[in-house]
Coordinates of C-alpha atoms and ligand atoms in Angstrom, one line a residue:
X1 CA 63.6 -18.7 16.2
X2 CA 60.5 -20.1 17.2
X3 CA 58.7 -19.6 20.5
X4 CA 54.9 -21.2 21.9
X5 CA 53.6 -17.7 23.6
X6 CA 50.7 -17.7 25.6
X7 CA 49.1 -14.5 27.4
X8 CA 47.5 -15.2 30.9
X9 CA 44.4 -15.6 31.4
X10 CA 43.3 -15.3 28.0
X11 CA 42.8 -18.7 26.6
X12 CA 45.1 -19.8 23.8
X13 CA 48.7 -19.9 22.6
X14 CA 50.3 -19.3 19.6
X15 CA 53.4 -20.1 17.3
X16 CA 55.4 -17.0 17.4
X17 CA 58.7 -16.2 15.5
X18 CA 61.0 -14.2 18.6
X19 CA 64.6 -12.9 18.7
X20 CA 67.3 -15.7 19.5
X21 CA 68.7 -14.7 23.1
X22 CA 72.2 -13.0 23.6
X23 CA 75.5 -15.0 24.0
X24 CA 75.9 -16.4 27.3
X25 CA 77.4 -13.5 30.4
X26 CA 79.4 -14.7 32.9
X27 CA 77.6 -18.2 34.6
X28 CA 75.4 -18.7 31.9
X29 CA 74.6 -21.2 29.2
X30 CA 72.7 -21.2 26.0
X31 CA 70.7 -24.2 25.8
X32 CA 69.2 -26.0 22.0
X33 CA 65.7 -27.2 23.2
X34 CA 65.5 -30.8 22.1
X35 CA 62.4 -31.7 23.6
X36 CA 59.4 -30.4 26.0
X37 CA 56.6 -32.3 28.0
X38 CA 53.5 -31.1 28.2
X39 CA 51.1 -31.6 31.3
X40 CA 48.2 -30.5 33.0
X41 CA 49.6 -27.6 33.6
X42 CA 50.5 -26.1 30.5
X43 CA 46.8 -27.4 29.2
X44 CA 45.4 -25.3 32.3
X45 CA 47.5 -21.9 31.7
X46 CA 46.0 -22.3 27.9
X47 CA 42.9 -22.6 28.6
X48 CA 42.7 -19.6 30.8
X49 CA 41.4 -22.0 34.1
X50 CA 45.1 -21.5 35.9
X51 CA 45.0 -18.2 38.1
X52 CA 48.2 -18.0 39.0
X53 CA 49.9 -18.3 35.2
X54 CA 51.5 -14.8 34.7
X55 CA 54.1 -13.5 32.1
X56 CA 57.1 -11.9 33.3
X57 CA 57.4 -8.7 35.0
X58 CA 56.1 -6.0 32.1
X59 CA 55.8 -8.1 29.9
X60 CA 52.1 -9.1 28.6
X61 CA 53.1 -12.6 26.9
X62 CA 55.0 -15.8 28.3
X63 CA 56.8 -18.4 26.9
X64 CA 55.4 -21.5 27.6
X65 CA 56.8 -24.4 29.0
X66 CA 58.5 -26.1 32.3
X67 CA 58.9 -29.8 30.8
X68 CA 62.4 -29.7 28.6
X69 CA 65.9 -31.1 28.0
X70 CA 68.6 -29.5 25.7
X71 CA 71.7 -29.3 24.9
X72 CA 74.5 -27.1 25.7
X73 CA 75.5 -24.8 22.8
X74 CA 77.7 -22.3 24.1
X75 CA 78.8 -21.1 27.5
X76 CA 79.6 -17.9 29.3
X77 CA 82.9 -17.3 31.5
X78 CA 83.3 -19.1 34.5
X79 CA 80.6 -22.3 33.6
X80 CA 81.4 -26.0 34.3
X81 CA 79.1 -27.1 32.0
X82 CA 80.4 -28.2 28.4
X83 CA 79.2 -27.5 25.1
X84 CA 77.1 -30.9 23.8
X85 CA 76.2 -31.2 27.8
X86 CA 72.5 -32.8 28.2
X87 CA 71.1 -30.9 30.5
X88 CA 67.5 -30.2 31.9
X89 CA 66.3 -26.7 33.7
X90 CA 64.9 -27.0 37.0
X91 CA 61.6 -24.9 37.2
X92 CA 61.0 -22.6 40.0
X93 CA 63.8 -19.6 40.9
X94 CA 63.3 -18.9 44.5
X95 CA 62.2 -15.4 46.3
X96 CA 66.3 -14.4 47.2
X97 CA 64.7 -13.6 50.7
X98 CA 63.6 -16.6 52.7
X99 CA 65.9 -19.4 54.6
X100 CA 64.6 -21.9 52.0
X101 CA 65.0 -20.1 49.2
X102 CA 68.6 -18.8 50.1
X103 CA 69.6 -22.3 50.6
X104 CA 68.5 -23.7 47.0
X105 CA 64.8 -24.9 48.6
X106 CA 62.6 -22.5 47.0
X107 CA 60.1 -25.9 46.9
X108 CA 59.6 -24.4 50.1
X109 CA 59.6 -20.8 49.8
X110 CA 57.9 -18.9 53.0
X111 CA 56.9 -15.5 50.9
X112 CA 55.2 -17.1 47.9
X113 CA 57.6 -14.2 45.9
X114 CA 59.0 -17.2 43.7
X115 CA 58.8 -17.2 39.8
X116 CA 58.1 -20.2 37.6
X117 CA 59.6 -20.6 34.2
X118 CA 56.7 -21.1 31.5
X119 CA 54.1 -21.1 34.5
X120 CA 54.5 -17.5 36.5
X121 CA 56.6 -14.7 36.1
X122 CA 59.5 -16.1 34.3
X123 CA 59.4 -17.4 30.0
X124 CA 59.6 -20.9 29.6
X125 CA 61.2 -23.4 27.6
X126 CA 58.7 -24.1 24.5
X127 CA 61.3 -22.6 22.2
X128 CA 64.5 -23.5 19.7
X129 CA 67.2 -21.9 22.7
X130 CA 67.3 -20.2 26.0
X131 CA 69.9 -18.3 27.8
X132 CA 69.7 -19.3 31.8
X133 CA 71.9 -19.9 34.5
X134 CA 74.0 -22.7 34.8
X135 CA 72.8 -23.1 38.6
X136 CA 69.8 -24.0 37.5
X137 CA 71.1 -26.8 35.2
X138 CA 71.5 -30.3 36.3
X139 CA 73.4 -32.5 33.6
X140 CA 72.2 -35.4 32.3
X141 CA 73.4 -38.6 31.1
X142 CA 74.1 -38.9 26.5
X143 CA 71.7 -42.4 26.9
X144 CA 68.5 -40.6 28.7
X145 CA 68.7 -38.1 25.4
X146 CA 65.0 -39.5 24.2
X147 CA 63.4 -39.6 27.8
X148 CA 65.2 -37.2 30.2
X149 CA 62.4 -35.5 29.5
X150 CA 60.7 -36.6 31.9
X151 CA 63.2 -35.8 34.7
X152 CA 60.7 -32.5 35.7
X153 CA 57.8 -34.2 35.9
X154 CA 59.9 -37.0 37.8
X155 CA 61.8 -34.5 40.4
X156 CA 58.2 -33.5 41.9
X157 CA 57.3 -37.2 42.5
X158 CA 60.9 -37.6 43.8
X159 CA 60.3 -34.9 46.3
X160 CA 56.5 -36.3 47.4
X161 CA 58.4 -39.4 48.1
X162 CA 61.4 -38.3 50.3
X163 CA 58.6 -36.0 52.0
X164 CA 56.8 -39.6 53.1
X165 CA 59.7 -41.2 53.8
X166 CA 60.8 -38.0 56.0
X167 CA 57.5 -37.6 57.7
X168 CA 56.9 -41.6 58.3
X169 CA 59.9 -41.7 60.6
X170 CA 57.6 -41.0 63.2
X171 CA 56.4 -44.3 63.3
X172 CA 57.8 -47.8 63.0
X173 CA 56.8 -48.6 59.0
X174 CA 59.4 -50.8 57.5
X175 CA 59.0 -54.9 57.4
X176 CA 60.7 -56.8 59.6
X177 CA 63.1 -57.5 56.9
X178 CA 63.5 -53.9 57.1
X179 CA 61.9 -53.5 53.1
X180 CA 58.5 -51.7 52.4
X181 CA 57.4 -55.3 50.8
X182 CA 54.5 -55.8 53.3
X183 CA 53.4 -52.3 52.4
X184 CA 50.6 -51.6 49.9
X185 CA 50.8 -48.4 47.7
X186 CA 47.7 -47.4 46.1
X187 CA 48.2 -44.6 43.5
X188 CA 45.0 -43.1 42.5
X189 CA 45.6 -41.7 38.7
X190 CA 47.2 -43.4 35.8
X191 CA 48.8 -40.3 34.0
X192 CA 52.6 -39.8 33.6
X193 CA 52.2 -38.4 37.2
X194 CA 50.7 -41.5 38.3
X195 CA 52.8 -43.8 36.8
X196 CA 56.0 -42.6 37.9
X197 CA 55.0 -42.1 41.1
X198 CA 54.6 -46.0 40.6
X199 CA 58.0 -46.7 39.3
X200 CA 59.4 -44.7 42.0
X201 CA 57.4 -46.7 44.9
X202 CA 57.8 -50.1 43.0
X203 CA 61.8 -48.9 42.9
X204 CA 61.7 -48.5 46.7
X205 CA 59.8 -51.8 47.2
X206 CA 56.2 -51.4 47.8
X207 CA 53.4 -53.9 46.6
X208 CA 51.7 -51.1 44.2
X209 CA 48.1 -50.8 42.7
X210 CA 47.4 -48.2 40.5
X211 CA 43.6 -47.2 40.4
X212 CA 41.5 -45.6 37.9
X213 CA 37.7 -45.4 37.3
X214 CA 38.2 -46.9 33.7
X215 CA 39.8 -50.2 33.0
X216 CA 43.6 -49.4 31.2
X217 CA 44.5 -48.8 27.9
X218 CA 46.8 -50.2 25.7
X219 CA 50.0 -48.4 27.1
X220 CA 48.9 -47.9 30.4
X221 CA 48.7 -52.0 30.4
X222 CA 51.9 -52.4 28.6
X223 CA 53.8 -49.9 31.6
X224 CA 52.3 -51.3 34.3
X225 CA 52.9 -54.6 32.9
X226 CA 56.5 -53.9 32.4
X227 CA 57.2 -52.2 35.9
X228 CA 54.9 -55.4 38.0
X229 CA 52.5 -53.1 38.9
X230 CA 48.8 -54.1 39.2
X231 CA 46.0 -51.8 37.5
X232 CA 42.9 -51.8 39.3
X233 CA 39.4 -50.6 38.9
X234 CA 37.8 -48.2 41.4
X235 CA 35.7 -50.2 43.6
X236 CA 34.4 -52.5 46.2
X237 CA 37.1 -55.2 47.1
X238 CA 40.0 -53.8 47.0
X239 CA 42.4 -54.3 49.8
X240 CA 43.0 -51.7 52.8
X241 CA 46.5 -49.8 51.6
X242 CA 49.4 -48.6 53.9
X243 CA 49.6 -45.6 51.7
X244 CA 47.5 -43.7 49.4
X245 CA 48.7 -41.3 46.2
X246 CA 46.8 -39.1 45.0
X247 CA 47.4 -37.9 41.6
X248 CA 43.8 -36.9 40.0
X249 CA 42.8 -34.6 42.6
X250 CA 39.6 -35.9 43.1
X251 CA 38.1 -35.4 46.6
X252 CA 35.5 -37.8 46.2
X253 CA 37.6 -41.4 45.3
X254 CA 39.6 -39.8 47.6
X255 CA 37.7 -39.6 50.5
X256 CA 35.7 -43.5 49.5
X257 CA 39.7 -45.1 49.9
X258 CA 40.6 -42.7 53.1
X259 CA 38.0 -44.9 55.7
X260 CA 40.1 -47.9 54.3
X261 CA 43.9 -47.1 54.6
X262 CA 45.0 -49.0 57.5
X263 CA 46.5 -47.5 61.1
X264 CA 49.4 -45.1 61.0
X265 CA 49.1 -44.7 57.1
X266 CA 49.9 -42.0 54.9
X267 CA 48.1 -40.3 52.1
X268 CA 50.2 -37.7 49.8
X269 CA 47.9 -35.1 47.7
X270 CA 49.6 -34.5 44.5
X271 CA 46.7 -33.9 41.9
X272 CA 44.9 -30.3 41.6
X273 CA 41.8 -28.5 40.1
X274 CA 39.6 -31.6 39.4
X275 CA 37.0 -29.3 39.8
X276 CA 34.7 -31.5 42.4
X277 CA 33.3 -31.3 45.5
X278 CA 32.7 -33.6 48.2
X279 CA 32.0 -33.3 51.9
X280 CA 33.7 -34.1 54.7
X281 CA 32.5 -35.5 57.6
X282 CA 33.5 -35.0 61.4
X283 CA 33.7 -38.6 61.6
X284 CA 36.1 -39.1 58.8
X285 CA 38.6 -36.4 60.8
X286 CA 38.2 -38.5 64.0
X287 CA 39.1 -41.5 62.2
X288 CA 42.4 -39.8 60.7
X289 CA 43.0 -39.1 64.0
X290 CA 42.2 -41.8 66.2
X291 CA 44.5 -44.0 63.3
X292 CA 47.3 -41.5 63.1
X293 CA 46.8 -40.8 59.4
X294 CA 49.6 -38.6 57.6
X295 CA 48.2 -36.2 55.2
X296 CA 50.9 -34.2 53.2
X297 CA 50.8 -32.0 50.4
X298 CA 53.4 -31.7 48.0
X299 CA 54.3 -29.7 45.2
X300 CA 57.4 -28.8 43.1
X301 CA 61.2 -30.0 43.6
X302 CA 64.4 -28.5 44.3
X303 CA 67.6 -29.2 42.4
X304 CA 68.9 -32.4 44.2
X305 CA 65.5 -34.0 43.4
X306 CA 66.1 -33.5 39.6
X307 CA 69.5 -34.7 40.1
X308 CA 67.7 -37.9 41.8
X309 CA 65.0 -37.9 39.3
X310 CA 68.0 -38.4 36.7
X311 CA 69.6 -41.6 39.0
X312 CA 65.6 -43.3 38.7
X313 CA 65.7 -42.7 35.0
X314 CA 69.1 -44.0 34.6
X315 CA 68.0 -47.2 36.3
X316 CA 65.0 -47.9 34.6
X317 CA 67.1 -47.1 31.2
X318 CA 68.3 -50.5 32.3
X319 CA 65.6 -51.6 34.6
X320 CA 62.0 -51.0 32.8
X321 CA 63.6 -49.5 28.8
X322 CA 60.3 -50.5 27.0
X323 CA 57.9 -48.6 30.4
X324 CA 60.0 -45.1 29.4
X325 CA 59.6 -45.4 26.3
X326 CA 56.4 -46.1 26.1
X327 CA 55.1 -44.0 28.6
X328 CA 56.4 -40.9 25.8
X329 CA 53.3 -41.5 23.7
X330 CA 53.4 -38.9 21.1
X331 CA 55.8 -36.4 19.8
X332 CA 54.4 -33.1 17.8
X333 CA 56.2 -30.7 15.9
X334 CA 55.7 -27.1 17.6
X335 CA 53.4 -26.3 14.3
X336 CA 50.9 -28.6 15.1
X337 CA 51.4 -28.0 19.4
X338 CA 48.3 -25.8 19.4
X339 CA 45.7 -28.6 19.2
X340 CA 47.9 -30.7 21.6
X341 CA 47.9 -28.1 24.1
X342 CA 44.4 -27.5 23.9
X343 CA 43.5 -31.4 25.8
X344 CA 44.9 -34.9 25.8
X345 CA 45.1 -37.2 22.9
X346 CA 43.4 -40.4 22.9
X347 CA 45.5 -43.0 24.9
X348 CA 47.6 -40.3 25.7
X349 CA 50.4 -40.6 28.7
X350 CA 53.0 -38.0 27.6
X351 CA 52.8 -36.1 24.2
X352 CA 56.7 -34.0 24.0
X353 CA 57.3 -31.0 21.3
X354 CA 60.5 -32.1 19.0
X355 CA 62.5 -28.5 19.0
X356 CA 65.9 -30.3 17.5
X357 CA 67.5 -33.8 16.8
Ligands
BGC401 C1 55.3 -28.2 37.8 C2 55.8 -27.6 39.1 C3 55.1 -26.4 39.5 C4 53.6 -26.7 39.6 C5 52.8 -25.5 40.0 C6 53.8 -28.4 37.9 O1 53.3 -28.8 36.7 O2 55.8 -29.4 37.5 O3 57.2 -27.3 39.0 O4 55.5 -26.0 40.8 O5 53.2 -27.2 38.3 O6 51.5 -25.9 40.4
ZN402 ZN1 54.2 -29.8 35.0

């Protein structure tokens, strides 16, 4: 069968014919890759810039990919699951040590001796079928078959989300209609990232803006468009935001909106390795802290928010169809992946690998 292979840090991946895995033991299931996402991620293990990408232990090569949905082929003894199941794998497999971990929350593992699949330690899911444990399946719906896709991408937005909501108990921040409509989300990134993490706050029923130092193109129109989002330029005159997401890791737009977010707001860092630099000054800290600014970092998901990145998805099946679809821009066969993992296609918000039908 065939498997994307890539051997951290060397640059590069490569089409590789592998062994199909065993039957299904006992709490198992063998999955048929339909489709898998690619993201910034996968682009920055490929091109050698991720440090932490690592195959699994002695091993020297890892199979790619984090971004998938499948469908149950066969199961071992004691599984729930059903052959023709939809279902999508959750990513990170905790230490077996911590609190967190122990309790399924290895988003939050305290030793950092997690494993990732297709990222670090563990192979991925850029291949025809994989054997994995059914613990780390969450089922999804027969009408989400072309976009569930998206449900890992989703779950870490789902988690940055509930970690606001969490963390801006400490102050009073609904309306007095008890909504989030006098609130004012600025998302700074208009990539699949940025975007959902639009949907999700436009779901939960904030004004939202997302910002970009370009004006939009086509599709990124079309989605925000569809979801009543407004896209707007990086600049002077824009409005003072409640609540700022980043997604493009960029310290310096960053730090030009911080000054403006208004009292008790919250910022959520998301976006990585944009590779600039920018200063900080002590009167930018006393301004966080004479307003009460929230700063949280967030990375990764645990099961539950897959399972809620699945009840989003179901929604907007109904709520925004034309946004998901549209946000799936390109689909590749895994002969042609090499150049798509290599960087973004033009107008590209999420380019998937077709495994299977
Ligand atoms: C994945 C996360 C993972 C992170 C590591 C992201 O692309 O979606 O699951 O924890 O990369 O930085
Ligand atoms: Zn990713």
């Amino acid at each position: 069968m065939r498997a994307i292979l890539v051997s951290p840090p060397k640059e590069g991946s490569e089409l590789a014919d592998v062994e199909k895995p065993p039957e299904p033991g006992r709490g198992e299931v063998l999955v048929r890759t339909l489709l898998t996402g690619i993201c910034g991620t996968d682009r920055g293990i490929v091109s050698g810039r991720l440090k932490f990408a690592r195959p699994p232990l002695k091993k020297d090569r890892l199979v790619l990919g984090h971004e998938a949905i499948g469908v149950v082929e066969a199961v071992g003894s004691g599984v729930e699951l059903r052959k023709g199941d939809l279902v999508v794998p959750i990513v990170r497999r905790g230490c077996g040590v911590c609190l967190n971990c122990k309790v399924g929350r290895q988003d939050f593992c305290e030793t950092g001796n997690f494993v990732e699949a297709g990222i670090r330690g563990q192979d991925g899911f850029m291949r025809d079928y994989f054997v994995d444990q059914e613990v780390y399946m969450v089922r999804v719906p027969p009408q989400l078959r072309e976009v569930g896709v998206l449900s890992e991408p989703l779950s870490n937005v789902v988690k940055g989300v509930e970690e606001l909501f969490t963390l801006q108990r400490r102050t009073l921040w609904t309306c007095e209609d008890s909504t989030f409509q006098c609130r004012t989300a600025f998302v700074i990134g208009s990539g699949p990232i940025g975007l959902l993490f639009a949907m999700t706050l436009v779901t939960e029923g904030f004004n939202v803006a997302v910002l970009n130092r370009r004006d939009p193109n086509e599709v990124e129109s079309k989605v925000t468009e569809a979801i009543g989002v407004k896209f707007e330029k990086l600049g002077d005159g824009l409005p003072s935001p409640d609540l700022i997401v980043d997604t493009a890791g960029s310290p310096v737009t960053l730090l030009k909106l911080l000054s403006k977010i208004k009292n008790n707001g919250a910022v959520v860092l998301f976006g990585t390795t944009s590779g600039e630099r920018e200063e900080i000054s002590a009167d930018l800290i006393t301004e966080l802290v004479e307003r009460n600014i929230l700063v949280v970092g967030s990375v990764n998901a645990s099961k539950e928010h897959f399972a809620k990145a699945v009840t989003y998805l179901s929604l907007w099946h109904d709520r925004f169809p034309e946004a998901l679809r549209t946000m799936i821009t390109s689909e590749v066969k895994p002969e042609e992946a090499g150049e798509a993992l290599r960087s973004k296609t033009k107008g590209e918000v999420k380019t998937v690998l077709r495994w299977s039908q």
